[in-house]
mmCIF file of C-alpha atoms in Angstrom:
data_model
loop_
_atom_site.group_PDB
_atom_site.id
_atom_site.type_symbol
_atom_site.label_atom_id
_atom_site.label_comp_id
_atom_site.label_asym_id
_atom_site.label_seq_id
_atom_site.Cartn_x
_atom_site.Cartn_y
_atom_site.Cartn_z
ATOM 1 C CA UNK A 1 147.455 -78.061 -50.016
ATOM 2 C CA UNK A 2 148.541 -81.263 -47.916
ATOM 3 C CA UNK A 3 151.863 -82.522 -47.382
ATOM 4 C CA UNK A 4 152.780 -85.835 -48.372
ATOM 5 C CA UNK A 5 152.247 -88.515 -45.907
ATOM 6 C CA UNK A 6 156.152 -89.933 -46.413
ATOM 7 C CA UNK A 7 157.762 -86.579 -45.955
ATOM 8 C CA UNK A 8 155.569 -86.209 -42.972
ATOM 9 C CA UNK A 9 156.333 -89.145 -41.680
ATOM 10 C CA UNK A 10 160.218 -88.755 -41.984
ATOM 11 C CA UNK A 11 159.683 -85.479 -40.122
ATOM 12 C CA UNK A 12 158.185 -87.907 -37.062
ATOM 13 C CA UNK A 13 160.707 -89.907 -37.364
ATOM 14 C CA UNK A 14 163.646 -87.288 -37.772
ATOM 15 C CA UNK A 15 161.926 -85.603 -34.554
ATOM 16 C CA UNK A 16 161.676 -88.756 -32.153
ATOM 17 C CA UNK A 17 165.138 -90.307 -32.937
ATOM 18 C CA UNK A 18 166.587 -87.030 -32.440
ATOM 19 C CA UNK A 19 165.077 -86.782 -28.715
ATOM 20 C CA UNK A 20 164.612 -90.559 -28.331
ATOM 21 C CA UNK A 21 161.080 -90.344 -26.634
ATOM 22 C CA UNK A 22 158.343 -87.864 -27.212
ATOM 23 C CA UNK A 23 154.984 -87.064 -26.319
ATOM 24 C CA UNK A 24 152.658 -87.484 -29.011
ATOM 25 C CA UNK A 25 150.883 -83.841 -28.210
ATOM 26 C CA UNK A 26 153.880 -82.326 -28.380
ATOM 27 C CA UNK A 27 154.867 -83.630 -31.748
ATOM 28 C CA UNK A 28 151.708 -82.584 -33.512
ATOM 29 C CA UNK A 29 151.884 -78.992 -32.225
ATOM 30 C CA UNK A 30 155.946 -78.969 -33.411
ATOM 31 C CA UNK A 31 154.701 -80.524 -36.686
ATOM 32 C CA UNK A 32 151.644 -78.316 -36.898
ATOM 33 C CA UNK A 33 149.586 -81.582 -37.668
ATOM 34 C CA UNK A 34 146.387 -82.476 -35.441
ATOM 35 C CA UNK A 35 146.910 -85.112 -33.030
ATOM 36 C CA UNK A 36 144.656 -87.670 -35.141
ATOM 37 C CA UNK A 37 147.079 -87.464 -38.030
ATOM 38 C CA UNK A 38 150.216 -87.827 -35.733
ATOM 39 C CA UNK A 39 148.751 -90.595 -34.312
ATOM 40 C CA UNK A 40 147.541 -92.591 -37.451
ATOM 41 C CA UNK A 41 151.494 -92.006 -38.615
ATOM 42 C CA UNK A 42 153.052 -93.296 -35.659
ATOM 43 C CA UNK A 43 150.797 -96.594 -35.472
ATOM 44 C CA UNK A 44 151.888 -96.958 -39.299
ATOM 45 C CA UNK A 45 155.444 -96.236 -38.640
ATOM 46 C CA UNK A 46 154.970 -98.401 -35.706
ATOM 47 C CA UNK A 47 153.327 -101.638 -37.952
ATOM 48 C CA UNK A 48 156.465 -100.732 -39.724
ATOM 49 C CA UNK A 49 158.898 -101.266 -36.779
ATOM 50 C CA UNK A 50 160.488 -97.440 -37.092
ATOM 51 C CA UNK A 51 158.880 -96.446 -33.726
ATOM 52 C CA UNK A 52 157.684 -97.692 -30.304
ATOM 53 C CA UNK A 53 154.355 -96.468 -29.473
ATOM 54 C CA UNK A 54 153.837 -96.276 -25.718
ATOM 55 C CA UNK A 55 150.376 -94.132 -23.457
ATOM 56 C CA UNK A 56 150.424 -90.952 -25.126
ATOM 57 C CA UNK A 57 154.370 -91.270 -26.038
ATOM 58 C CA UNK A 58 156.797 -92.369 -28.873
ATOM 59 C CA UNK A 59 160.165 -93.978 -28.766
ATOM 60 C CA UNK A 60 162.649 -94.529 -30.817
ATOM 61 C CA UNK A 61 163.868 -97.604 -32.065
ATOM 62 C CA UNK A 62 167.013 -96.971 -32.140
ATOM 63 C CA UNK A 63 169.814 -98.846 -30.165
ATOM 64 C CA UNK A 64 170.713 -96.043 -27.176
ATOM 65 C CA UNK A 65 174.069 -95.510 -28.246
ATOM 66 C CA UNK A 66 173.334 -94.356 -31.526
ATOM 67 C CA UNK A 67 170.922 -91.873 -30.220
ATOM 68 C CA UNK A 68 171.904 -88.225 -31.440
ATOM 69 C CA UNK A 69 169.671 -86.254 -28.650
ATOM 70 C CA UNK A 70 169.689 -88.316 -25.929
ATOM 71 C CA UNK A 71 170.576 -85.846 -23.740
ATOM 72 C CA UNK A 72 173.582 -86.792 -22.074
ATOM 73 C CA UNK A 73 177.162 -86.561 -23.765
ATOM 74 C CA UNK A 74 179.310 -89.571 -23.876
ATOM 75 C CA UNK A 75 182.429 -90.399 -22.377
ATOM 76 C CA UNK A 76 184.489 -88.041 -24.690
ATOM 77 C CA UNK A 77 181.776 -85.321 -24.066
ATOM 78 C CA UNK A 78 180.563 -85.786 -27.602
ATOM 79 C CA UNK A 79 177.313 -83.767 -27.375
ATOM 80 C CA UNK A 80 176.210 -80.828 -29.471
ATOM 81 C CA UNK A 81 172.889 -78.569 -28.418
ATOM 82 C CA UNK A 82 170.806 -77.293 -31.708
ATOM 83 C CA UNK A 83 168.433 -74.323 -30.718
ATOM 84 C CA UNK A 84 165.260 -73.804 -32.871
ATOM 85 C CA UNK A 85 162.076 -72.074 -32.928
ATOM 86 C CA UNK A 86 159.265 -74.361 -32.561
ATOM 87 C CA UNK A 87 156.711 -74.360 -35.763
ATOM 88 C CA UNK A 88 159.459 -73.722 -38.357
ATOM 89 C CA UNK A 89 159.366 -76.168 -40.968
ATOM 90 C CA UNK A 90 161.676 -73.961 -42.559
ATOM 91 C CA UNK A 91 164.735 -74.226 -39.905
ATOM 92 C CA UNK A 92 163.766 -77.959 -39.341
ATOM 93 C CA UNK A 93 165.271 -78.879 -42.650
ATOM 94 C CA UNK A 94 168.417 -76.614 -41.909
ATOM 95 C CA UNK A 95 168.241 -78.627 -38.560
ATOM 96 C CA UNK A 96 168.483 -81.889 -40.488
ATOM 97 C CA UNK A 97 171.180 -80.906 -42.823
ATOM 98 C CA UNK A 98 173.465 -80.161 -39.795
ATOM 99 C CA UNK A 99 172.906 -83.869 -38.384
ATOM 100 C CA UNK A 100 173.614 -85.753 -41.307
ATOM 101 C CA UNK A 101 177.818 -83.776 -40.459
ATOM 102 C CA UNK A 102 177.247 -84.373 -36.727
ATOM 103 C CA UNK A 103 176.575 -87.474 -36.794
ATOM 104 C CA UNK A 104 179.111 -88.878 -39.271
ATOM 105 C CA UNK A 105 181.309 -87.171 -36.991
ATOM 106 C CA UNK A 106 180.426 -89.209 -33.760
ATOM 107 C CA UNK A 107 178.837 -85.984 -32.102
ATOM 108 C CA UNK A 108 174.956 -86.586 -30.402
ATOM 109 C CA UNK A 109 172.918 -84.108 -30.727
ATOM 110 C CA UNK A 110 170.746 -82.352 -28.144
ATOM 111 C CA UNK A 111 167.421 -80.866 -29.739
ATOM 112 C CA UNK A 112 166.192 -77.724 -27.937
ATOM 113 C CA UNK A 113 163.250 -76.544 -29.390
ATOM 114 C CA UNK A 114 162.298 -73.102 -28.335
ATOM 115 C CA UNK A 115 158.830 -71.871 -27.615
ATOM 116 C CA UNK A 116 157.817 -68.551 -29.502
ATOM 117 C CA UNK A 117 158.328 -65.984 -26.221
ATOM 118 C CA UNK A 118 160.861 -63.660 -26.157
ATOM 119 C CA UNK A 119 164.149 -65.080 -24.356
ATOM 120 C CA UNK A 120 163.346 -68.611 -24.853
ATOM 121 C CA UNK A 121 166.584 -69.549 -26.312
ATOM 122 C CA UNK A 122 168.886 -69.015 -23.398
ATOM 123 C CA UNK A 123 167.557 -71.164 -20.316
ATOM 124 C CA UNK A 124 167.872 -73.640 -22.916
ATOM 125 C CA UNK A 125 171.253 -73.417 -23.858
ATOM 126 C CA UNK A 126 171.887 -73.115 -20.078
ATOM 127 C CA UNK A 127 170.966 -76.148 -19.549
ATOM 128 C CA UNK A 128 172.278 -77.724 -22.939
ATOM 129 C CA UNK A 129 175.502 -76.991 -21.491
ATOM 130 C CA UNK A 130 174.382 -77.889 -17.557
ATOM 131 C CA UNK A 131 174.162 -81.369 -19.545
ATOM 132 C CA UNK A 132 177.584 -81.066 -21.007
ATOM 133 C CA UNK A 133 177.229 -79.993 -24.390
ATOM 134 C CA UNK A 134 180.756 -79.121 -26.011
ATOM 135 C CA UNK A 135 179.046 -76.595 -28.589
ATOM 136 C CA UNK A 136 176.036 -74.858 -29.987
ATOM 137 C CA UNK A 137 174.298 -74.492 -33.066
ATOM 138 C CA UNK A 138 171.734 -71.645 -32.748
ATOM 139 C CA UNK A 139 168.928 -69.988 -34.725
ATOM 140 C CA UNK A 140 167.247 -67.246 -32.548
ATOM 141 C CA UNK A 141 163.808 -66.466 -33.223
ATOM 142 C CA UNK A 142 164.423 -62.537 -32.760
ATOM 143 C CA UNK A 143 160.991 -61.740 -33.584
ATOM 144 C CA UNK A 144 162.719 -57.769 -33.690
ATOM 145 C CA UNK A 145 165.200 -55.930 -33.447
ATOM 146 C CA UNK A 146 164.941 -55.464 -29.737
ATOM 147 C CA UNK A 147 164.936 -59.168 -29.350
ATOM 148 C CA UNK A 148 167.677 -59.721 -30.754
ATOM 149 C CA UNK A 149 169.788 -57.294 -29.204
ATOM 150 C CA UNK A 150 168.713 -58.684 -25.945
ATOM 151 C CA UNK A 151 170.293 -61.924 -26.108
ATOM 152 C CA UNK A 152 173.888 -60.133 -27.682
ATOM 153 C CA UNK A 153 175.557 -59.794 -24.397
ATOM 154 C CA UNK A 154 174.647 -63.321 -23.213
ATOM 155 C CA UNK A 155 175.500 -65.271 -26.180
ATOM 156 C CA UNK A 156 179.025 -63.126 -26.344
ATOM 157 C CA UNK A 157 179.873 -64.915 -23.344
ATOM 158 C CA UNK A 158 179.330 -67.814 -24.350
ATOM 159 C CA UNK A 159 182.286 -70.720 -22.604
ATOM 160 C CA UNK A 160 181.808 -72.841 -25.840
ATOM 161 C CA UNK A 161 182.282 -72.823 -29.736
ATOM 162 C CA UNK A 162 178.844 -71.848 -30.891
ATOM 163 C CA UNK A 163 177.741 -71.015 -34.780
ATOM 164 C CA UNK A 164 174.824 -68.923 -36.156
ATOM 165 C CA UNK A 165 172.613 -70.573 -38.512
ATOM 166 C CA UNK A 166 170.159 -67.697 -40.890
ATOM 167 C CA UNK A 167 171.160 -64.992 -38.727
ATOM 168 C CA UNK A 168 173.283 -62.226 -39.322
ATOM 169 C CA UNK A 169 173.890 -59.888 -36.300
ATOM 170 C CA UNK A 170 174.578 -56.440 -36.759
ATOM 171 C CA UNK A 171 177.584 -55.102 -37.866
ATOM 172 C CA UNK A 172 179.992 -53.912 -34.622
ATOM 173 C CA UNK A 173 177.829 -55.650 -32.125
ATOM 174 C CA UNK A 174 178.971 -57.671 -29.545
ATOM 175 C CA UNK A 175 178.389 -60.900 -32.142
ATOM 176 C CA UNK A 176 179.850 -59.568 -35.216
ATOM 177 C CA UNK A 177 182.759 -61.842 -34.408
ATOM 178 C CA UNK A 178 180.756 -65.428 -34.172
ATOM 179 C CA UNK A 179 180.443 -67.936 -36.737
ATOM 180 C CA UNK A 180 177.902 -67.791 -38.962
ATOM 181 C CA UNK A 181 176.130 -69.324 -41.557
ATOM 182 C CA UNK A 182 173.206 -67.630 -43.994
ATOM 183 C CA UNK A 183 171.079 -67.665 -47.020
ATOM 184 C CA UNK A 184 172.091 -64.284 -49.191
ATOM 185 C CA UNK A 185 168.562 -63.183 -49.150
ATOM 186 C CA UNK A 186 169.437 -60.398 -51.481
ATOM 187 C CA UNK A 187 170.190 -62.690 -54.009
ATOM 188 C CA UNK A 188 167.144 -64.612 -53.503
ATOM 189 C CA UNK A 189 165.207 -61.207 -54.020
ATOM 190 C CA UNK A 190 167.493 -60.816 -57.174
ATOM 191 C CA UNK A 191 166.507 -63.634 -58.179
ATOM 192 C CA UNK A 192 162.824 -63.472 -58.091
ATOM 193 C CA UNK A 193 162.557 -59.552 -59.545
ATOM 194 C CA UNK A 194 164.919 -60.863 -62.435
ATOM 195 C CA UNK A 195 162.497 -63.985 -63.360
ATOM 196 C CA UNK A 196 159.796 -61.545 -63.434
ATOM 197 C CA UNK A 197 160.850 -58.557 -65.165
ATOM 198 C CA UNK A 198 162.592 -61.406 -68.265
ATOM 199 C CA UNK A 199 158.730 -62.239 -68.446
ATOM 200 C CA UNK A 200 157.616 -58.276 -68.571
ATOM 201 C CA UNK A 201 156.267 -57.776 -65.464
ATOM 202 C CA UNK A 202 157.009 -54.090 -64.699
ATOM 203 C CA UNK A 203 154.746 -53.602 -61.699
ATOM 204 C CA UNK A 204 155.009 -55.890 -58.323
ATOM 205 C CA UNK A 205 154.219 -55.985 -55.017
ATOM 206 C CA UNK A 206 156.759 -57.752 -52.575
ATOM 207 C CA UNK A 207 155.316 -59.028 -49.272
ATOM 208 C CA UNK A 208 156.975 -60.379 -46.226
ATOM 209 C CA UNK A 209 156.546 -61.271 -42.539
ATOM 210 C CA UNK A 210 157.369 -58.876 -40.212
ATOM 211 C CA UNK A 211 158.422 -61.665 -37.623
ATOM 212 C CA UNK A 212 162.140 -62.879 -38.244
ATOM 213 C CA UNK A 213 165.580 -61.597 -38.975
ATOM 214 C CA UNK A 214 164.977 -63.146 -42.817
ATOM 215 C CA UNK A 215 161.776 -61.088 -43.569
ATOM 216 C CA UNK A 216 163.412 -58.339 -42.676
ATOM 217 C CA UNK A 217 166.648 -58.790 -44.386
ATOM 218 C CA UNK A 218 163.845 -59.413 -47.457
ATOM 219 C CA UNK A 219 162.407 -56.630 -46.822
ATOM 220 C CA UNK A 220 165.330 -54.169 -47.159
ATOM 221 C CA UNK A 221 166.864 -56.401 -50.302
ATOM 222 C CA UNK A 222 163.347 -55.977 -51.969
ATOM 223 C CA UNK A 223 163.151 -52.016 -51.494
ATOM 224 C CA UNK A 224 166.954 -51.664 -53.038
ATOM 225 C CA UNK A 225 166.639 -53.908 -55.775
ATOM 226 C CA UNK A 226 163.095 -52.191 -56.636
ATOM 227 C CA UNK A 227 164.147 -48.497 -56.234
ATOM 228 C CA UNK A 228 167.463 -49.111 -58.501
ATOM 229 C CA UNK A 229 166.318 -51.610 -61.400
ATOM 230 C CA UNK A 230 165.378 -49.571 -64.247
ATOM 231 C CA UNK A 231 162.818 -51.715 -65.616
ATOM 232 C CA UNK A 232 160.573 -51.775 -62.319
ATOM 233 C CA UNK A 233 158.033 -49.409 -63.083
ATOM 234 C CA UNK A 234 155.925 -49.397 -59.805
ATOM 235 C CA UNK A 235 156.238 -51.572 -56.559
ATOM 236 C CA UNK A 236 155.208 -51.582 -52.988
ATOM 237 C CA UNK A 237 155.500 -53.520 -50.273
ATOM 238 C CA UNK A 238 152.997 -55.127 -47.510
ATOM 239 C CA UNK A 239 152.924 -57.630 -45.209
ATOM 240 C CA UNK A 240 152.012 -60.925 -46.541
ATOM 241 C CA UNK A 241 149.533 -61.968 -43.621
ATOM 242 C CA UNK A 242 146.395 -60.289 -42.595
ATOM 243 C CA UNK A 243 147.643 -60.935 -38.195
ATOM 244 C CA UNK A 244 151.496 -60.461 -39.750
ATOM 245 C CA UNK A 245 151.275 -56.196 -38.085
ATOM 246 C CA UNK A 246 151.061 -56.984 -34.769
ATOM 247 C CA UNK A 247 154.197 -55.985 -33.612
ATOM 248 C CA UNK A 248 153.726 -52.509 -36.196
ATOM 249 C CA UNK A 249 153.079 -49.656 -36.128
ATOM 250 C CA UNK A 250 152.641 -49.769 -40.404
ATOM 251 C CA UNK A 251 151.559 -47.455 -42.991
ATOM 252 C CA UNK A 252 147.939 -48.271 -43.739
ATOM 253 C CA UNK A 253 149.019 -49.850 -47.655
ATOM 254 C CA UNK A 254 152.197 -51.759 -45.592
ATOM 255 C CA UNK A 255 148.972 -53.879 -43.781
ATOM 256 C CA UNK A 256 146.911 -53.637 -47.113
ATOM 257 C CA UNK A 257 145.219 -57.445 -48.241
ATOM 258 C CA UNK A 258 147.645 -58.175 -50.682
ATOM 259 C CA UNK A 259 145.369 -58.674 -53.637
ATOM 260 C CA UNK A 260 143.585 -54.925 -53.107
ATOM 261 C CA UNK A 261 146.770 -54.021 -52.845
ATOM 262 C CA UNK A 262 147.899 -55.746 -56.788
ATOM 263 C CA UNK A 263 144.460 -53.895 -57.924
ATOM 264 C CA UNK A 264 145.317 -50.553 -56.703
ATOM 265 C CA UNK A 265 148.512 -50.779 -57.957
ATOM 266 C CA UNK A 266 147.821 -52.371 -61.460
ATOM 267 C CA UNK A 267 150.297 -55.117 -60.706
ATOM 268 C CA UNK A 268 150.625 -57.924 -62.391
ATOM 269 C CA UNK A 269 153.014 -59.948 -60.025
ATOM 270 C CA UNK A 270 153.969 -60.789 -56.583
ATOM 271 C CA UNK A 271 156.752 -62.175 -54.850
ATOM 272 C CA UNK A 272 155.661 -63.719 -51.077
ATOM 273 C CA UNK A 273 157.398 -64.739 -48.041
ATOM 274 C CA UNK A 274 156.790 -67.177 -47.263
ATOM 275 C CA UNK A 275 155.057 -70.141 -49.190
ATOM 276 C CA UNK A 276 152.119 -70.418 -46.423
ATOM 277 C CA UNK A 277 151.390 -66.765 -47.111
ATOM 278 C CA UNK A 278 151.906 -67.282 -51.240
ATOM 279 C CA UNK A 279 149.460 -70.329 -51.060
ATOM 280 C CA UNK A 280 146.637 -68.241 -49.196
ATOM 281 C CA UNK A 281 146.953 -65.417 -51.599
ATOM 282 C CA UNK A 282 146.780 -67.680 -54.924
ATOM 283 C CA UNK A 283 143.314 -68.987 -52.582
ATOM 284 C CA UNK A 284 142.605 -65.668 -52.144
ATOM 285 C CA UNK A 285 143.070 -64.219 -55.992
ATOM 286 C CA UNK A 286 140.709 -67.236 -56.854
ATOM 287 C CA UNK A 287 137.888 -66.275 -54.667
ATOM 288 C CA UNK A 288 138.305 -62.590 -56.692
ATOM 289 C CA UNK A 289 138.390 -64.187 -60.088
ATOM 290 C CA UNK A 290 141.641 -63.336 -60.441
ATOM 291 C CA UNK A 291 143.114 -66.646 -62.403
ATOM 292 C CA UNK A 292 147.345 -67.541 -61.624
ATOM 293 C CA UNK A 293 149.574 -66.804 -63.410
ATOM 294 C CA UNK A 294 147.047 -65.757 -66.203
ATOM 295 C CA UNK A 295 145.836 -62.389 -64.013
ATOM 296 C CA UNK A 296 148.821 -62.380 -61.810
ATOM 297 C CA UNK A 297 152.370 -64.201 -61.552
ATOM 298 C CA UNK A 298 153.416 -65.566 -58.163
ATOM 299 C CA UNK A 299 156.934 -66.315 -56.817
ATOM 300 C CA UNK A 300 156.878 -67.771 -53.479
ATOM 301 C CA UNK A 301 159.982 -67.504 -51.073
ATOM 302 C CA UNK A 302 161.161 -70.244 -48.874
ATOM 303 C CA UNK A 303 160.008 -73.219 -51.504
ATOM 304 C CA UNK A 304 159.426 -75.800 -48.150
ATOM 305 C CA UNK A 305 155.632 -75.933 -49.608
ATOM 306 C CA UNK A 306 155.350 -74.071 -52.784
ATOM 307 C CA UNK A 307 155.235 -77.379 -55.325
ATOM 308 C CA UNK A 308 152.039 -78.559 -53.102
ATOM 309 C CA UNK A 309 149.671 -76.007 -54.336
ATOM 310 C CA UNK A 310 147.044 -76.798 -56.769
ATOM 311 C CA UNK A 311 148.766 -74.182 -58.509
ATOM 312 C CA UNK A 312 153.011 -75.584 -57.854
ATOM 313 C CA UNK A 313 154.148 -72.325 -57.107
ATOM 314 C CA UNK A 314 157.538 -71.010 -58.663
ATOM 315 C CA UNK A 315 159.961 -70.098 -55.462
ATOM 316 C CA UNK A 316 163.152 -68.923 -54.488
ATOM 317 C CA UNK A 317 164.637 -71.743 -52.333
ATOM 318 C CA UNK A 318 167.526 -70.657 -49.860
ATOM 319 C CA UNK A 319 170.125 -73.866 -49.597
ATOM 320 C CA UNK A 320 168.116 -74.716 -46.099
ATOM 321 C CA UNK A 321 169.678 -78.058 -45.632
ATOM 322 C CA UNK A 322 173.304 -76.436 -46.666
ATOM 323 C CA UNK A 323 173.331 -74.114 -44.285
ATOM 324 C CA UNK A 324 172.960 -76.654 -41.709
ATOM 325 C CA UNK A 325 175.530 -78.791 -42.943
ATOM 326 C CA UNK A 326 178.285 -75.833 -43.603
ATOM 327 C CA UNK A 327 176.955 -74.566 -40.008
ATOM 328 C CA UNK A 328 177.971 -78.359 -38.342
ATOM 329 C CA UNK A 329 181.298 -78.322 -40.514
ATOM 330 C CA UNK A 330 182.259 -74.913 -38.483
ATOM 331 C CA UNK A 331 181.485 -75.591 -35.568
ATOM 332 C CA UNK A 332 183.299 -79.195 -35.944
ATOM 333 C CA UNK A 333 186.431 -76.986 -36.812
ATOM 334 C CA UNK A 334 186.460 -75.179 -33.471
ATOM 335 C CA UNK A 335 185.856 -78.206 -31.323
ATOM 336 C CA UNK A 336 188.679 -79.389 -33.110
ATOM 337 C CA UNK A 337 190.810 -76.490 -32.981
ATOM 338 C CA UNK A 338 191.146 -76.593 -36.668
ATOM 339 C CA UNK A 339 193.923 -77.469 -38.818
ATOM 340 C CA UNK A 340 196.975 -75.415 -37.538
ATOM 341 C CA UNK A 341 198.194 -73.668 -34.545
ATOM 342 C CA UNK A 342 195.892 -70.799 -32.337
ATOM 343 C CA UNK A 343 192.210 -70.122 -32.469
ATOM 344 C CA UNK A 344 190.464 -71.072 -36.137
ATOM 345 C CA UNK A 345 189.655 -67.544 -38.030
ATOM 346 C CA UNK A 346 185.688 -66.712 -37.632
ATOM 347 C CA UNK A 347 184.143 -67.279 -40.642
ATOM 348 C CA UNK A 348 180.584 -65.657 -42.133
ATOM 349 C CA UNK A 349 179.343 -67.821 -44.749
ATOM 350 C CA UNK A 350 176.546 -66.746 -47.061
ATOM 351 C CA UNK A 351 175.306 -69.289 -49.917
ATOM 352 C CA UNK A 352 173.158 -68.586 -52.657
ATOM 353 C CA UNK A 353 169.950 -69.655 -53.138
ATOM 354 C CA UNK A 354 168.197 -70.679 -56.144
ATOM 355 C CA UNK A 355 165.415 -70.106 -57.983
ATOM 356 C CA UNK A 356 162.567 -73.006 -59.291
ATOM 357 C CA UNK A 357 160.374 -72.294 -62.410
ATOM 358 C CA UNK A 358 156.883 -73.448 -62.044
ATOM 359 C CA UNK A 359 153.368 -72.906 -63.288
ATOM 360 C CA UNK A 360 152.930 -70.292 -61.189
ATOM 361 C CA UNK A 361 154.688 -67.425 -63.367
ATOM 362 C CA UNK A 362 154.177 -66.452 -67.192
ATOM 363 C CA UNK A 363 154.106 -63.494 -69.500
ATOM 364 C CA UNK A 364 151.948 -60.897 -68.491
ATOM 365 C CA UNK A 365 148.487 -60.832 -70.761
ATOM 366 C CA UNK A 366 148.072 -57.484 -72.707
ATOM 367 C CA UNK A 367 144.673 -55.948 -73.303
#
């Protein structure tokens, strides 16, 4: 599995021109790429005039003004903080959606990307806003449930318009009144059980990561739509990485390898979250003899790398980039006040993903 070297490459370039300079180290761990590769792209992109190489560092070629991170807000405090988790392709592509509304609305952008410790998020929005940013757009890592109660009381308080992007906090917290913008994961999970049970796949086994607010939401979406549909026959449910328990405790089959797990239960399908953890266990299923989608049909959820196997994995793809873009468009309406009179009505969007055949997935063979 290897990603493309253009969509790589815009990904450099995406990251640089959103900060303006960057350290080449630091781009390759972001990008989990080694620093050889990152630095055979930028001297390309470089040939290319796209980026400035400099000792150990990369700048943007773009004109200062029509920077959108950076880092200080213009004379009509025009500047906008966006708060990811480092190493998450996933919410880097929500990231970009929301820039292409930003920045056709003369806003900058200031990238914060947060390191994967618990509180990480808020002395960077501190100083986002130190720096005079007129709003947020935020994606917590909130690794648990814990975590993410933690940060409820300071983000409540919050001086500025902020939005939620793929996170959902719990119903009557102090949150449950902020903007917000998510996948409906449930209908991501109805998705993938539907595809498979059309084909006649009557036992599955759903794994997930036990690591962010959409794993669980998975989680809990997979367990409903398994216990009610009447043409589910079996299930169960593990974690979809061997190092995924760490944060546990787990039932010893909820930390099972995921193809014992398909043997035990006489599966013949799986649905995975997230494509990394799909791709290994196609590897894996291989090693065993186990052919896909011959022995076993394989829906991957996230669909940021699921066409790049050697096997192009069907996948449930949340609208990543439209997330980001509805996200920018709410937040845009509170900085502006909105159309009327008072304070803009909160809003809690959920959009639909979608679902993308592939070879992945067929009829399951009958002895």
């Amino acid at each position: 599995m290897r990603e493309p070297v253009d969509r790589r490459q815009q990904r450099i370039l995406a990251a640089v021109q959103s900060r303006g300079t960057a350290r080449v180290r630091d781009l390759a761990a972001e990008l989990q790429v080694s620093v050889v590769t990152l630095r055979r792209d930028v001297e390309e992109l470089a040939r290319e005039g796209r980026l400035r190489r400099g000792h150990g560092v990369v700048h943007s070629t773009l004109p200062t003004q029509e920077l959108p991170g950076s880092g200080t807000a213009g004379p009509d405090g025009d500047m906008v903080a966006v708060v990811v988790p480092e190493r998450h392709s996933y919410l880097y592509e929500t990231l970009h959606g929301a820039r292409t509304v930003l920045e056709a609305a003369g806003m900058r952008i200031a990238l914060r990307i947060a390191p994967q410790v618990a509180g990480a998020e808020r002395p960077l929005v501190e100083r986002a806003l130190a720096d005079g940013a007129r709003g947020l757009l935020l994606a917590p890592r909130w690794r648990t449930p814990a975590a993410e109660e933690a940060d409820y009381g300071w983000l409540a308080a919050l001086e500025v318009p902020a939005v939620l992007m793929e996170r959902r906090p719990r119903p009557g917290s102090a949150l449950h009144a902020l903007d917000s913008v998510c996948s409906d994961h449930w209908y991501g999970a109805h998705l993938a059980v539907e595809h498979l049970v059309r084909l006649g796949h009557r036992r599955i086994v759903f794994a997930t990561r036990d690591d962010s607010p959409t794993a669980r939401s998975l989680r809990a979406s997979f367990t409903r739509i398994a216990e009610e549909h009447p043409l589910v026959r079996e299930w169960a449910w593990a974690l979809s990485s061997p190092d995924a328990g760490k944060d546990g405790p787990y039932a010893a089959q909820e930390t099972a390898d995921v193809p014992t797990l398909l043997r035990k239960l006489g599966a013949t399908a799986a649905v995975l979250h997230s494509d990394v953890d799909a791709l290994m266990v196609v590897q894996r299923l291989a090693e065993n003899g186990v052919r896909v989608p011959e022995g076993c049909s394989v829906v991957a959820y996230d669909d940021v790398l699921a066409g790049l196997g050697t096997i192009p994995l069907t996948a449930v793809a949340p609208p990543k980039a439209e997330v980001g873009r509805v996200a920018a468009e709410l937040l845009l309406h509170r900085l502006t006040g909105g159309h009327g009179t008072g304070s803009p009505t909160v809003r809690r969007v959920e959009l639909l993903p979608s679902l993308t055949v592939r070879g992945s997935t067929s009829e399951p063979i009958t002895s």
